[in-house]
Amino acid sequence: MSGVLRHEPDDVVHVPDQPTSTAASTVASTVASSVPGRAEVLIEVRGLSVDYGLGDDAVHAVVGADLELRRGEVLGLAGESGSGKSTLAYAITRLLRPPGIITAGTARFGESVNLLSAGQRELRGLRWNEIAVVLQSSMNALNPVLSIGAQFSDVLRAHRPGMSRAQRRARSGELLEMVGIPADRLGSYPHELSGGMRQRVMIASALALDPSVVILDEPTTALDVVTQREILSELMALRDRLGFAVLFISHDLSLLAEIADSIAVMYAGRLVERASAAAIYRAPRHPYSLGLLSSFPALHGPRRALEGIPGSPPDLRQVPAGCTFHPRCGYAFGRCRSDPPPLLELDGGTRAAACWLQDGTVPVPPELGRHAPAAGLADGGRS
């Protein structure tokens, strides 16, 4: 079978007699929002930590991460390569490969499914049915000797055993057309499709079973900007029509500011800022977020020199004392070098940043204290 299955651990096997987990379907239909007026929480992560290896040589890839993903929301996860974005997503879905180890925290789907303690049978019912994943370079995961239609049929036969052959073909055609590819391309092989078309096929495969959550890990990195724009536009239109939630992982903060409702920024395995997309784009509170935004040219306004971020990310086996970003930060002062900052709630609890500049004891630089839009964390905020 193609797609996500090629990336799962060896002990994860999809079985035809388990099309949908009872627990998963119950959660999807009964989970209720704990905050009036806001969509229910589909994935909740608290204090999640992940190491690669054991002992003194362990790489602390994710440290104490907290996240919430609500129904219909697009949550962006941003940061440089090696910041822990993909590791966090794979830990949530239990797709970590050795030597990755979850060392602390919780991750829940809805109110009743503990993703970290769920057995393999329960996970098989959740994956693809409720939580689908499009991995990095997934367009290269298609089976080269099977047609696109055959690979779609494999997915449907395994997870929807009651479907007839005609129904599977009809559904496969619908999936292709949903991502802008004519149904008559079902007979095509992967090498007969462009990179953008193969990526669309992988997105269609992820949506085949109408999941509640889709995790997209750098889904358009290898594509040109025109094709990237087309795929993202189609994806957002599908989100609006089908109502699934998206965890969108990217190093491109300017891209996430355009398509996401809220954004969480990671550095050296730690979440350093989270806010609505508009708030981070227009008024970042953490120097790292400001550096990421300054690394991309502005499309409007006067031309300016790109500043970038000096230095390199730290060795995760030996992170700096205090704030992990302080060796690269032009605003660092004494406390930054000795005390690790917590995620401080700001702007009435609508956003948070792990920076001592924001605790009210020192003057805030103007570029890190600009007026933020009124939109909250999950209220949208795209400009």
Short mmCIF file of C-alpha atoms in Angstrom, two decimals, residues 4 6 12 56 67 85-86 98 106 112 165 187 191 198 203 210 225 315 323 332 356:
data_model
loop_
_atom_site.label_atom_id
_atom_site.label_comp_id
_atom_site.label_asym_id
_atom_site.label_seq_id
_atom_site.Cartn_x
_atom_site.Cartn_y
_atom_site.Cartn_z
CA VAL A 4 1.29 7.04 4.72
CA ARG A 6 5.22 3.41 3.72
CA VAL A 12 1.70 -0.70 12.44
CA ASP A 56 23.82 11.96 28.61
CA LEU A 67 -0.73 22.69 21.76
CA LYS A 85 8.36 20.51 14.35
CA SER A 86 8.14 17.13 12.61
CA PRO A 98 13.63 4.47 17.02
CA THR A 106 0.08 13.78 27.23
CA SER A 112 -11.57 10.09 25.53
CA ARG A 165 -15.17 -2.26 -6.96
CA GLY A 187 -4.93 4.95 -14.94
CA HIS A 191 6.11 8.90 -13.34
CA ARG A 198 1.78 13.77 -7.35
CA ILE A 203 -3.33 15.08 -0.35
CA ASP A 210 -12.89 12.10 5.50
CA VAL A 225 5.97 28.88 -6.04
CA ASP A 315 23.33 21.44 19.57
CA CYS A 323 17.03 31.22 27.04
CA ALA A 332 19.69 39.50 25.17
CA TRP A 356 12.06 37.97 29.47
#
